[in-house]
């Protein structure tokens, strides 16, 4: 056990990696603003507790300007078949997200630096950065750090914009606070590489850049969907229409936009299917409406990705429910169940709750979206909404629902 708030849990080979956050200053009395210093401790299997922070495993990182830097982010590594050997790494910094590859552990935290001040010395504008720290997975030793302009997506989707390939880390951030010094784009792709001699991470390449100026979304658009798989990246930005980008990452020194498509609505969860297809789960939006950002329906789209510099094609589209319909998959990837019963066959299911299309808005019971994909024809052979059989608790929240394929 650890005196801290549990966060991300990941498996790397035969080890488990747990991210925790704790505060060094705590207020034990809810009726008083007085704080006390809290020194987190840990224990294993009922043994006596021991201090978590030690000079050998604790680092001081950059933290939010104007704060005391009292948040401790810790990574705990234990072998599954021999849990008595626990390793710890702690860092004083803002709360972080954790991304794990076979060789490395990355901690990424957003930091907002003051950009402009008013006449009374108040901060009137900020610039957001993502601070990335690299640890070696086998011993949690610190390898280097770097600041990347922009910020990751929020919540559990933050690590969707991180991918390690051949020792390089690809980072996709949103420029929500773009300034004249930044490129005219909604998103940035930054590739970081470790510099062992100087114990830091350095920028290898960025997109857009001087040679490839095409933007990843227009300034003012928000980043909604990111998928990094092998040497390909799919990115969705949105304000009034949905630009979908297919980015070729096969040349690590020269990433390029291979294809682009503008459609109504936007996809938030992207799932790659063979051969060269992309399934987008999201919402439909009327770009001509008074509130063009307001969802109207849930939307499922099958895209044919760019092949040999050809265009992206929206091949099939399905729409469901009304404006208040909910699909937990849009913010929690574990809500999707995927099963391949045989060659060229993929089955998927995910929970959802549909609402009526017109007032008075009323919800339907929780249901299951069932999908059958035929890879031989590169098409969705079946897409249907199936009501849940049996009773559902009245206070059941669709966001906590899961499905199982068998």
mmCIF file of C-alpha atoms in Angstrom:
data_model
loop_
_atom_site.group_PDB
_atom_site.id
_atom_site.type_symbol
_atom_site.label_atom_id
_atom_site.label_comp_id
_atom_site.label_asym_id
_atom_site.label_seq_id
_atom_site.Cartn_x
_atom_site.Cartn_y
_atom_site.Cartn_z
ATOM 1 C CA UNK A 1 0.000 0.000 0.000
ATOM 2 C CA UNK A 2 1.059 3.604 -0.639
ATOM 3 C CA UNK A 3 -0.071 6.790 1.111
ATOM 4 C CA UNK A 4 -1.095 8.347 -2.194
ATOM 5 C CA UNK A 5 -3.884 8.598 -4.752
ATOM 6 C CA UNK A 6 -3.709 5.727 -7.270
ATOM 7 C CA UNK A 7 -3.545 6.567 -10.947
ATOM 8 C CA UNK A 8 -2.580 4.691 -14.077
ATOM 9 C CA UNK A 9 -1.717 0.981 -13.860
ATOM 10 C CA UNK A 10 0.248 -0.620 -16.700
ATOM 11 C CA UNK A 11 1.920 -3.960 -17.363
ATOM 12 C CA UNK A 12 5.386 -4.093 -18.922
ATOM 13 C CA UNK A 13 6.528 -7.678 -19.500
ATOM 14 C CA UNK A 14 6.480 -9.470 -16.147
ATOM 15 C CA UNK A 15 6.240 -6.221 -14.139
ATOM 16 C CA UNK A 16 3.418 -3.943 -13.040
ATOM 17 C CA UNK A 17 3.867 -0.170 -13.065
ATOM 18 C CA UNK A 18 1.615 2.017 -10.901
ATOM 19 C CA UNK A 19 1.452 5.821 -11.004
ATOM 20 C CA UNK A 20 0.417 7.633 -7.809
ATOM 21 C CA UNK A 21 0.038 11.281 -6.762
ATOM 22 C CA UNK A 22 0.299 12.695 -3.264
ATOM 23 C CA UNK A 23 0.385 16.139 -1.655
ATOM 24 C CA UNK A 24 3.127 17.183 0.730
ATOM 25 C CA UNK A 25 0.843 19.790 2.317
ATOM 26 C CA UNK A 26 -2.485 18.513 3.660
ATOM 27 C CA UNK A 27 -5.266 20.002 5.769
ATOM 28 C CA UNK A 28 -6.350 17.340 8.287
ATOM 29 C CA UNK A 29 -9.111 19.545 9.743
ATOM 30 C CA UNK A 30 -11.817 20.354 7.148
ATOM 31 C CA UNK A 31 -12.890 23.330 9.268
ATOM 32 C CA UNK A 32 -9.436 24.898 9.256
ATOM 33 C CA UNK A 33 -7.083 26.152 6.564
ATOM 34 C CA UNK A 34 -4.063 25.055 8.586
ATOM 35 C CA UNK A 35 -1.839 22.556 6.763
ATOM 36 C CA UNK A 36 0.681 20.010 7.896
ATOM 37 C CA UNK A 37 3.569 18.415 6.056
ATOM 38 C CA UNK A 38 2.670 14.951 4.814
ATOM 39 C CA UNK A 39 5.536 12.574 4.091
ATOM 40 C CA UNK A 40 4.087 9.616 2.152
ATOM 41 C CA UNK A 41 5.022 6.097 3.230
ATOM 42 C CA UNK A 42 4.590 2.644 1.731
ATOM 43 C CA UNK A 43 4.399 -0.923 2.979
ATOM 44 C CA UNK A 44 4.266 -4.413 1.480
ATOM 45 C CA UNK A 45 2.353 -7.442 2.776
ATOM 46 C CA UNK A 46 1.866 -6.114 6.298
ATOM 47 C CA UNK A 47 5.527 -5.287 6.821
ATOM 48 C CA UNK A 48 6.484 -2.094 8.686
ATOM 49 C CA UNK A 49 5.986 1.025 6.578
ATOM 50 C CA UNK A 50 8.936 2.931 5.143
ATOM 51 C CA UNK A 51 9.350 6.483 3.756
ATOM 52 C CA UNK A 52 8.526 6.703 0.055
ATOM 53 C CA UNK A 53 10.815 9.649 -0.648
ATOM 54 C CA UNK A 54 14.565 9.185 -0.481
ATOM 55 C CA UNK A 55 17.520 11.141 -1.856
ATOM 56 C CA UNK A 56 18.335 8.250 -4.178
ATOM 57 C CA UNK A 57 14.938 8.087 -5.925
ATOM 58 C CA UNK A 58 13.385 11.568 -5.695
ATOM 59 C CA UNK A 59 13.854 14.355 -8.243
ATOM 60 C CA UNK A 60 12.798 18.002 -8.328
ATOM 61 C CA UNK A 61 11.178 18.863 -11.658
ATOM 62 C CA UNK A 62 9.591 21.968 -13.067
ATOM 63 C CA UNK A 63 6.240 22.811 -11.521
ATOM 64 C CA UNK A 64 3.466 25.287 -12.117
ATOM 65 C CA UNK A 65 4.706 28.893 -11.670
ATOM 66 C CA UNK A 66 3.074 30.495 -8.660
ATOM 67 C CA UNK A 67 2.751 27.238 -6.733
ATOM 68 C CA UNK A 68 4.931 25.682 -4.068
ATOM 69 C CA UNK A 69 5.504 22.516 -6.055
ATOM 70 C CA UNK A 70 4.027 20.348 -3.318
ATOM 71 C CA UNK A 71 2.691 17.523 -5.517
ATOM 72 C CA UNK A 72 4.676 14.289 -5.608
ATOM 73 C CA UNK A 73 4.297 12.006 -8.631
ATOM 74 C CA UNK A 74 5.601 8.478 -8.058
ATOM 75 C CA UNK A 75 6.060 5.386 -10.213
ATOM 76 C CA UNK A 76 6.131 2.008 -8.457
ATOM 77 C CA UNK A 77 7.510 -1.079 -10.218
ATOM 78 C CA UNK A 78 7.048 -4.610 -8.914
ATOM 79 C CA UNK A 79 7.600 -8.024 -10.411
ATOM 80 C CA UNK A 80 4.359 -9.991 -10.674
ATOM 81 C CA UNK A 81 5.841 -13.320 -9.544
ATOM 82 C CA UNK A 82 8.131 -11.745 -6.923
ATOM 83 C CA UNK A 83 6.345 -8.673 -5.512
ATOM 84 C CA UNK A 84 8.709 -8.306 -2.565
ATOM 85 C CA UNK A 85 11.187 -6.426 -4.782
ATOM 86 C CA UNK A 86 9.528 -3.013 -5.278
ATOM 87 C CA UNK A 87 11.230 -0.056 -6.964
ATOM 88 C CA UNK A 88 10.120 3.554 -6.604
ATOM 89 C CA UNK A 89 10.751 6.751 -8.540
ATOM 90 C CA UNK A 90 9.340 10.056 -7.270
ATOM 91 C CA UNK A 91 9.333 13.565 -8.680
ATOM 92 C CA UNK A 92 8.114 16.859 -7.239
ATOM 93 C CA UNK A 93 6.041 18.299 -10.053
ATOM 94 C CA UNK A 94 2.494 18.793 -11.331
ATOM 95 C CA UNK A 95 0.254 15.761 -11.574
ATOM 96 C CA UNK A 96 1.357 13.701 -14.563
ATOM 97 C CA UNK A 97 0.161 11.102 -17.044
ATOM 98 C CA UNK A 98 2.147 7.907 -17.602
ATOM 99 C CA UNK A 99 2.909 6.215 -20.922
ATOM 100 C CA UNK A 100 4.739 2.869 -20.923
ATOM 101 C CA UNK A 101 6.592 1.111 -23.749
ATOM 102 C CA UNK A 102 8.648 -2.075 -23.589
ATOM 103 C CA UNK A 103 11.834 -0.136 -22.834
ATOM 104 C CA UNK A 104 10.731 3.151 -21.291
ATOM 105 C CA UNK A 105 8.362 4.918 -18.942
ATOM 106 C CA UNK A 106 7.339 8.489 -19.768
ATOM 107 C CA UNK A 107 5.752 11.032 -17.431
ATOM 108 C CA UNK A 108 4.009 13.950 -19.108
ATOM 109 C CA UNK A 109 2.592 16.978 -17.306
ATOM 110 C CA UNK A 110 1.082 20.251 -18.525
ATOM 111 C CA UNK A 111 2.666 23.484 -17.378
ATOM 112 C CA UNK A 112 1.359 27.009 -18.076
ATOM 113 C CA UNK A 113 4.038 29.711 -18.138
ATOM 114 C CA UNK A 114 3.095 33.396 -17.778
ATOM 115 C CA UNK A 115 3.212 35.193 -21.125
ATOM 116 C CA UNK A 116 1.910 38.693 -20.432
ATOM 117 C CA UNK A 117 1.290 40.787 -17.322
ATOM 118 C CA UNK A 118 -1.148 43.608 -16.613
ATOM 119 C CA UNK A 119 -0.347 46.984 -15.089
ATOM 120 C CA UNK A 120 -0.972 45.592 -11.606
ATOM 121 C CA UNK A 121 1.406 42.689 -12.318
ATOM 122 C CA UNK A 122 -1.422 40.208 -12.710
ATOM 123 C CA UNK A 123 -0.958 37.500 -15.324
ATOM 124 C CA UNK A 124 -3.141 38.175 -18.360
ATOM 125 C CA UNK A 125 -2.005 35.354 -20.682
ATOM 126 C CA UNK A 126 -0.252 32.007 -20.466
ATOM 127 C CA UNK A 127 1.603 29.632 -22.795
ATOM 128 C CA UNK A 128 1.064 25.919 -22.248
ATOM 129 C CA UNK A 129 3.872 23.374 -22.423
ATOM 130 C CA UNK A 130 4.000 19.631 -21.903
ATOM 131 C CA UNK A 131 6.993 18.552 -19.825
ATOM 132 C CA UNK A 132 8.101 15.021 -20.686
ATOM 133 C CA UNK A 133 10.390 12.904 -18.487
ATOM 134 C CA UNK A 134 11.878 9.606 -19.661
ATOM 135 C CA UNK A 135 12.724 6.713 -17.326
ATOM 136 C CA UNK A 136 14.315 3.391 -18.170
ATOM 137 C CA UNK A 137 11.636 0.745 -17.607
ATOM 138 C CA UNK A 138 13.952 -1.899 -16.156
ATOM 139 C CA UNK A 139 15.175 0.166 -13.198
ATOM 140 C CA UNK A 140 13.221 3.493 -13.245
ATOM 141 C CA UNK A 141 16.425 5.473 -13.750
ATOM 142 C CA UNK A 142 15.924 8.988 -15.104
ATOM 143 C CA UNK A 143 17.156 9.419 -18.703
ATOM 144 C CA UNK A 144 16.216 12.989 -19.604
ATOM 145 C CA UNK A 145 13.482 15.603 -19.958
ATOM 146 C CA UNK A 146 12.141 18.093 -22.491
ATOM 147 C CA UNK A 147 9.461 20.751 -22.878
ATOM 148 C CA UNK A 148 7.064 20.455 -25.813
ATOM 149 C CA UNK A 149 4.877 23.352 -26.916
ATOM 150 C CA UNK A 150 1.145 22.770 -26.436
ATOM 151 C CA UNK A 151 -0.764 20.315 -24.270
ATOM 152 C CA UNK A 152 -1.992 16.751 -24.455
ATOM 153 C CA UNK A 153 -5.653 15.807 -24.490
ATOM 154 C CA UNK A 154 -7.450 15.724 -21.163
ATOM 155 C CA UNK A 155 -8.136 12.819 -18.815
ATOM 156 C CA UNK A 156 -7.628 9.231 -19.882
ATOM 157 C CA UNK A 157 -7.099 10.375 -23.483
ATOM 158 C CA UNK A 158 -3.855 12.191 -22.644
ATOM 159 C CA UNK A 159 -1.578 9.280 -23.519
ATOM 160 C CA UNK A 160 -3.324 8.654 -26.858
ATOM 161 C CA UNK A 161 -0.974 11.324 -28.251
ATOM 162 C CA UNK A 162 2.224 9.510 -27.176
ATOM 163 C CA UNK A 163 4.081 6.724 -28.991
ATOM 164 C CA UNK A 164 7.624 5.380 -28.750
ATOM 165 C CA UNK A 165 9.172 3.956 -31.920
ATOM 166 C CA UNK A 166 12.815 2.906 -32.269
ATOM 167 C CA UNK A 167 13.785 4.932 -29.209
ATOM 168 C CA UNK A 168 12.069 8.135 -30.389
ATOM 169 C CA UNK A 169 8.974 9.511 -28.664
ATOM 170 C CA UNK A 170 6.227 10.979 -30.834
ATOM 171 C CA UNK A 171 4.156 13.621 -29.026
ATOM 172 C CA UNK A 172 0.924 15.141 -30.367
ATOM 173 C CA UNK A 173 -0.162 18.345 -28.609
ATOM 174 C CA UNK A 174 -2.886 20.942 -29.125
ATOM 175 C CA UNK A 175 -2.100 24.650 -29.508
ATOM 176 C CA UNK A 176 -5.113 26.066 -27.683
ATOM 177 C CA UNK A 177 -3.269 29.277 -26.784
ATOM 178 C CA UNK A 178 -1.452 29.893 -30.064
ATOM 179 C CA UNK A 179 0.653 33.062 -30.330
ATOM 180 C CA UNK A 180 2.297 34.801 -33.296
ATOM 181 C CA UNK A 181 5.508 32.935 -32.480
ATOM 182 C CA UNK A 182 3.810 29.573 -33.103
ATOM 183 C CA UNK A 183 3.047 27.963 -36.467
ATOM 184 C CA UNK A 184 -0.449 28.487 -37.867
ATOM 185 C CA UNK A 185 -1.790 25.086 -36.845
ATOM 186 C CA UNK A 186 -4.194 23.542 -34.331
ATOM 187 C CA UNK A 187 -1.871 20.664 -33.431
ATOM 188 C CA UNK A 188 1.833 19.879 -33.340
ATOM 189 C CA UNK A 189 3.667 16.607 -33.848
ATOM 190 C CA UNK A 190 7.014 16.675 -32.023
ATOM 191 C CA UNK A 191 9.515 13.805 -32.135
ATOM 192 C CA UNK A 192 11.913 13.587 -29.175
ATOM 193 C CA UNK A 193 15.144 11.594 -29.006
ATOM 194 C CA UNK A 194 17.302 10.819 -25.990
ATOM 195 C CA UNK A 195 20.712 12.517 -25.791
ATOM 196 C CA UNK A 196 22.557 10.204 -23.350
ATOM 197 C CA UNK A 197 25.702 12.316 -23.193
ATOM 198 C CA UNK A 198 23.809 15.367 -21.910
ATOM 199 C CA UNK A 199 21.038 13.509 -20.048
ATOM 200 C CA UNK A 200 18.196 15.218 -21.861
ATOM 201 C CA UNK A 201 15.598 14.751 -24.595
ATOM 202 C CA UNK A 202 16.097 16.777 -27.769
ATOM 203 C CA UNK A 203 13.710 17.626 -30.570
ATOM 204 C CA UNK A 204 14.457 15.557 -33.681
ATOM 205 C CA UNK A 205 11.723 16.948 -35.935
ATOM 206 C CA UNK A 206 8.421 18.782 -35.765
ATOM 207 C CA UNK A 207 5.363 18.961 -38.006
ATOM 208 C CA UNK A 208 4.459 21.473 -39.392
ATOM 209 C CA UNK A 209 7.979 22.681 -40.178
ATOM 210 C CA UNK A 210 9.825 24.932 -42.631
ATOM 211 C CA UNK A 211 9.783 22.276 -45.354
ATOM 212 C CA UNK A 212 6.260 21.020 -44.743
ATOM 213 C CA UNK A 213 4.090 23.965 -43.781
ATOM 214 C CA UNK A 214 0.661 22.343 -44.211
ATOM 215 C CA UNK A 215 -1.141 22.728 -40.853
ATOM 216 C CA UNK A 216 -2.523 19.917 -38.717
ATOM 217 C CA UNK A 217 -5.856 21.684 -38.327
ATOM 218 C CA UNK A 218 -6.627 25.370 -38.590
ATOM 219 C CA UNK A 219 -5.825 27.755 -35.722
ATOM 220 C CA UNK A 220 -8.769 27.838 -33.326
ATOM 221 C CA UNK A 221 -9.789 24.227 -33.931
ATOM 222 C CA UNK A 222 -9.612 21.687 -31.105
ATOM 223 C CA UNK A 223 -7.954 18.273 -31.215
ATOM 224 C CA UNK A 224 -10.580 15.555 -30.737
ATOM 225 C CA UNK A 225 -9.127 12.261 -31.942
ATOM 226 C CA UNK A 226 -5.557 10.905 -32.166
ATOM 227 C CA UNK A 227 -4.363 7.446 -33.180
ATOM 228 C CA UNK A 228 -0.665 6.484 -33.410
ATOM 229 C CA UNK A 229 -0.020 2.988 -34.728
ATOM 230 C CA UNK A 230 3.175 1.700 -36.350
ATOM 231 C CA UNK A 231 4.352 4.410 -38.762
ATOM 232 C CA UNK A 232 1.008 6.128 -39.229
ATOM 233 C CA UNK A 233 -0.897 8.797 -37.364
ATOM 234 C CA UNK A 234 -4.546 9.775 -37.726
ATOM 235 C CA UNK A 235 -5.640 13.105 -36.274
ATOM 236 C CA UNK A 236 -9.048 14.798 -36.015
ATOM 237 C CA UNK A 237 -9.496 18.507 -35.323
ATOM 238 C CA UNK A 238 -12.815 20.345 -35.235
ATOM 239 C CA UNK A 239 -14.540 23.700 -34.988
ATOM 240 C CA UNK A 240 -17.250 23.746 -37.660
ATOM 241 C CA UNK A 241 -16.172 20.821 -39.836
ATOM 242 C CA UNK A 242 -14.004 17.786 -39.133
ATOM 243 C CA UNK A 243 -10.637 17.710 -40.864
ATOM 244 C CA UNK A 244 -9.263 14.164 -40.661
ATOM 245 C CA UNK A 245 -5.529 13.874 -41.329
ATOM 246 C CA UNK A 246 -3.548 10.764 -42.244
ATOM 247 C CA UNK A 247 0.149 11.340 -41.502
ATOM 248 C CA UNK A 248 2.992 9.169 -42.811
ATOM 249 C CA UNK A 249 5.697 8.685 -40.152
ATOM 250 C CA UNK A 250 7.802 6.091 -41.986
ATOM 251 C CA UNK A 251 10.659 8.576 -42.508
ATOM 252 C CA UNK A 252 11.555 9.596 -38.928
ATOM 253 C CA UNK A 253 13.231 12.781 -40.168
ATOM 254 C CA UNK A 254 10.457 13.823 -42.548
ATOM 255 C CA UNK A 255 6.882 13.122 -41.374
ATOM 256 C CA UNK A 256 4.299 14.274 -43.913
ATOM 257 C CA UNK A 257 0.565 14.600 -44.357
ATOM 258 C CA UNK A 258 -0.448 11.767 -46.715
ATOM 259 C CA UNK A 259 -4.150 12.587 -46.896
ATOM 260 C CA UNK A 260 -6.887 14.894 -45.613
ATOM 261 C CA UNK A 261 -10.684 14.834 -45.558
ATOM 262 C CA UNK A 262 -13.250 17.404 -44.396
ATOM 263 C CA UNK A 263 -16.675 16.172 -43.278
ATOM 264 C CA UNK A 264 -19.397 17.282 -40.877
ATOM 265 C CA UNK A 265 -19.142 16.277 -37.218
ATOM 266 C CA UNK A 266 -16.033 14.781 -35.678
ATOM 267 C CA UNK A 267 -14.566 11.471 -34.508
ATOM 268 C CA UNK A 268 -13.128 11.191 -31.000
ATOM 269 C CA UNK A 269 -12.090 7.536 -30.890
ATOM 270 C CA UNK A 270 -10.209 6.102 -33.879
ATOM 271 C CA UNK A 271 -9.653 2.385 -34.495
ATOM 272 C CA UNK A 272 -7.457 1.079 -37.322
ATOM 273 C CA UNK A 273 -8.761 -1.916 -39.300
ATOM 274 C CA UNK A 274 -7.204 -3.967 -42.104
ATOM 275 C CA UNK A 275 -6.571 -3.316 -44.932
ATOM 276 C CA UNK A 276 -5.889 0.420 -44.556
ATOM 277 C CA UNK A 277 -9.251 1.308 -43.032
ATOM 278 C CA UNK A 278 -10.123 3.537 -40.077
ATOM 279 C CA UNK A 279 -13.228 3.350 -37.899
ATOM 280 C CA UNK A 280 -14.229 6.640 -36.300
ATOM 281 C CA UNK A 281 -16.607 6.881 -33.325
ATOM 282 C CA UNK A 282 -17.912 10.388 -32.680
ATOM 283 C CA UNK A 283 -20.831 12.769 -33.127
ATOM 284 C CA UNK A 284 -22.651 14.476 -35.959
ATOM 285 C CA UNK A 285 -22.842 18.268 -35.942
ATOM 286 C CA UNK A 286 -24.643 20.686 -38.260
ATOM 287 C CA UNK A 287 -21.949 23.178 -39.359
ATOM 288 C CA UNK A 288 -24.609 25.640 -40.532
ATOM 289 C CA UNK A 289 -26.505 25.669 -37.231
ATOM 290 C CA UNK A 290 -26.515 28.497 -34.698
ATOM 291 C CA UNK A 291 -24.648 26.281 -32.232
ATOM 292 C CA UNK A 292 -22.373 24.482 -34.688
ATOM 293 C CA UNK A 293 -20.413 22.863 -31.865
ATOM 294 C CA UNK A 294 -23.456 21.139 -30.301
ATOM 295 C CA UNK A 295 -23.714 17.378 -30.974
ATOM 296 C CA UNK A 296 -26.857 16.273 -32.815
ATOM 297 C CA UNK A 297 -26.380 12.493 -33.017
ATOM 298 C CA UNK A 298 -23.818 9.804 -32.391
ATOM 299 C CA UNK A 299 -21.886 8.941 -35.537
ATOM 300 C CA UNK A 300 -19.908 5.925 -36.760
ATOM 301 C CA UNK A 301 -17.807 6.273 -39.922
ATOM 302 C CA UNK A 302 -15.585 3.881 -41.868
ATOM 303 C CA UNK A 303 -12.788 5.643 -43.737
ATOM 304 C CA UNK A 304 -10.479 4.341 -46.415
ATOM 305 C CA UNK A 305 -7.074 5.831 -45.594
ATOM 306 C CA UNK A 306 -4.748 7.445 -48.098
ATOM 307 C CA UNK A 307 -3.021 4.871 -50.310
ATOM 308 C CA UNK A 308 -0.199 5.903 -52.664
ATOM 309 C CA UNK A 309 -0.970 9.581 -52.020
ATOM 310 C CA UNK A 310 -4.627 9.041 -52.858
ATOM 311 C CA UNK A 311 -7.490 10.730 -50.980
ATOM 312 C CA UNK A 312 -9.136 9.663 -47.721
ATOM 313 C CA UNK A 313 -12.656 8.386 -48.435
ATOM 314 C CA UNK A 314 -15.623 8.178 -46.065
ATOM 315 C CA UNK A 315 -16.992 4.803 -47.161
ATOM 316 C CA UNK A 316 -19.835 4.147 -44.709
ATOM 317 C CA UNK A 317 -21.664 6.281 -42.145
ATOM 318 C CA UNK A 318 -24.217 5.406 -39.453
ATOM 319 C CA UNK A 319 -26.027 7.815 -37.119
ATOM 320 C CA UNK A 320 -27.837 7.111 -33.847
ATOM 321 C CA UNK A 321 -30.123 8.885 -31.362
ATOM 322 C CA UNK A 322 -30.456 12.548 -30.481
ATOM 323 C CA UNK A 323 -28.250 15.319 -29.063
ATOM 324 C CA UNK A 324 -27.931 13.906 -25.527
ATOM 325 C CA UNK A 325 -26.990 10.370 -26.566
ATOM 326 C CA UNK A 326 -23.929 8.971 -24.810
ATOM 327 C CA UNK A 327 -21.084 6.723 -25.955
ATOM 328 C CA UNK A 328 -18.533 6.052 -23.162
ATOM 329 C CA UNK A 329 -15.951 4.961 -25.744
ATOM 330 C CA UNK A 330 -15.413 8.607 -26.658
ATOM 331 C CA UNK A 331 -13.482 9.101 -23.420
ATOM 332 C CA UNK A 332 -12.689 5.571 -22.188
ATOM 333 C CA UNK A 333 -11.053 3.100 -24.631
ATOM 334 C CA UNK A 334 -11.747 0.138 -22.326
ATOM 335 C CA UNK A 335 -15.425 0.515 -23.232
ATOM 336 C CA UNK A 336 -14.708 -1.196 -26.569
ATOM 337 C CA UNK A 337 -14.568 -5.010 -26.831
ATOM 338 C CA UNK A 338 -12.844 -6.427 -29.934
ATOM 339 C CA UNK A 339 -12.768 -10.067 -31.042
ATOM 340 C CA UNK A 340 -11.601 -11.777 -34.245
ATOM 341 C CA UNK A 341 -13.463 -15.098 -34.684
ATOM 342 C CA UNK A 342 -11.596 -15.966 -37.888
ATOM 343 C CA UNK A 343 -9.616 -14.649 -40.867
ATOM 344 C CA UNK A 344 -10.894 -11.345 -42.243
ATOM 345 C CA UNK A 345 -13.484 -11.062 -39.472
ATOM 346 C CA UNK A 346 -13.606 -8.507 -36.660
ATOM 347 C CA UNK A 347 -16.419 -8.137 -34.148
ATOM 348 C CA UNK A 348 -16.826 -5.173 -31.820
ATOM 349 C CA UNK A 349 -19.256 -4.071 -29.155
ATOM 350 C CA UNK A 350 -19.551 -1.029 -26.939
ATOM 351 C CA UNK A 351 -22.289 0.301 -24.603
ATOM 352 C CA UNK A 352 -24.317 3.395 -25.394
ATOM 353 C CA UNK A 353 -27.466 5.178 -24.343
ATOM 354 C CA UNK A 354 -29.612 6.880 -26.947
ATOM 355 C CA UNK A 355 -31.864 9.859 -26.293
ATOM 356 C CA UNK A 356 -34.825 11.033 -28.343
ATOM 357 C CA UNK A 357 -34.119 13.312 -31.304
ATOM 358 C CA UNK A 358 -36.655 15.984 -30.308
ATOM 359 C CA UNK A 359 -38.003 17.605 -27.155
ATOM 360 C CA UNK A 360 -38.970 16.522 -24.623
ATOM 361 C CA UNK A 361 -35.600 14.802 -24.450
ATOM 362 C CA UNK A 362 -36.016 11.322 -22.999
ATOM 363 C CA UNK A 363 -33.436 8.528 -22.656
ATOM 364 C CA UNK A 364 -33.773 4.984 -23.891
ATOM 365 C CA UNK A 365 -32.438 2.114 -21.747
ATOM 366 C CA UNK A 366 -28.746 1.300 -21.987
ATOM 367 C CA UNK A 367 -28.023 -0.660 -25.154
ATOM 368 C CA UNK A 368 -25.109 -2.258 -27.007
ATOM 369 C CA UNK A 369 -23.699 -1.128 -30.338
ATOM 370 C CA UNK A 370 -22.699 -4.331 -32.182
ATOM 371 C CA UNK A 371 -20.372 -4.135 -35.181
ATOM 372 C CA UNK A 372 -19.255 -6.822 -37.616
ATOM 373 C CA UNK A 373 -16.437 -5.926 -40.000
ATOM 374 C CA UNK A 374 -15.481 -7.915 -43.092
ATOM 375 C CA UNK A 375 -11.831 -7.276 -43.981
ATOM 376 C CA UNK A 376 -12.072 -9.128 -47.297
ATOM 377 C CA UNK A 377 -14.515 -6.530 -48.578
ATOM 378 C CA UNK A 378 -13.248 -3.708 -46.339
ATOM 379 C CA UNK A 379 -16.785 -2.971 -45.174
ATOM 380 C CA UNK A 380 -18.999 -2.915 -42.110
ATOM 381 C CA UNK A 381 -21.206 -5.944 -42.725
ATOM 382 C CA UNK A 382 -23.393 -5.283 -39.680
ATOM 383 C CA UNK A 383 -24.008 -2.282 -37.436
ATOM 384 C CA UNK A 384 -26.956 -2.411 -35.074
ATOM 385 C CA UNK A 385 -28.161 -1.209 -31.724
ATOM 386 C CA UNK A 386 -29.187 -4.089 -29.435
ATOM 387 C CA UNK A 387 -31.247 -3.442 -26.263
ATOM 388 C CA UNK A 388 -29.804 -4.924 -23.090
ATOM 389 C CA UNK A 389 -31.570 -8.071 -22.001
ATOM 390 C CA UNK A 390 -32.666 -8.340 -18.378
ATOM 391 C CA UNK A 391 -33.122 -5.647 -15.720
ATOM 392 C CA UNK A 392 -30.843 -2.622 -15.477
ATOM 393 C CA UNK A 393 -30.519 -0.727 -12.196
ATOM 394 C CA UNK A 394 -32.373 2.564 -12.278
ATOM 395 C CA UNK A 395 -29.291 4.551 -11.219
ATOM 396 C CA UNK A 396 -26.891 2.659 -13.515
ATOM 397 C CA UNK A 397 -24.578 5.072 -15.343
ATOM 398 C CA UNK A 398 -23.785 4.200 -18.945
ATOM 399 C CA UNK A 399 -20.289 5.637 -18.499
ATOM 400 C CA UNK A 400 -19.407 2.686 -16.248
ATOM 401 C CA UNK A 401 -20.906 0.045 -18.555
ATOM 402 C CA UNK A 402 -18.761 -2.520 -20.403
ATOM 403 C CA UNK A 403 -19.467 -5.283 -22.907
ATOM 404 C CA UNK A 404 -18.060 -8.780 -23.468
ATOM 405 C CA UNK A 405 -17.824 -10.649 -26.783
ATOM 406 C CA UNK A 406 -17.979 -14.439 -26.820
#
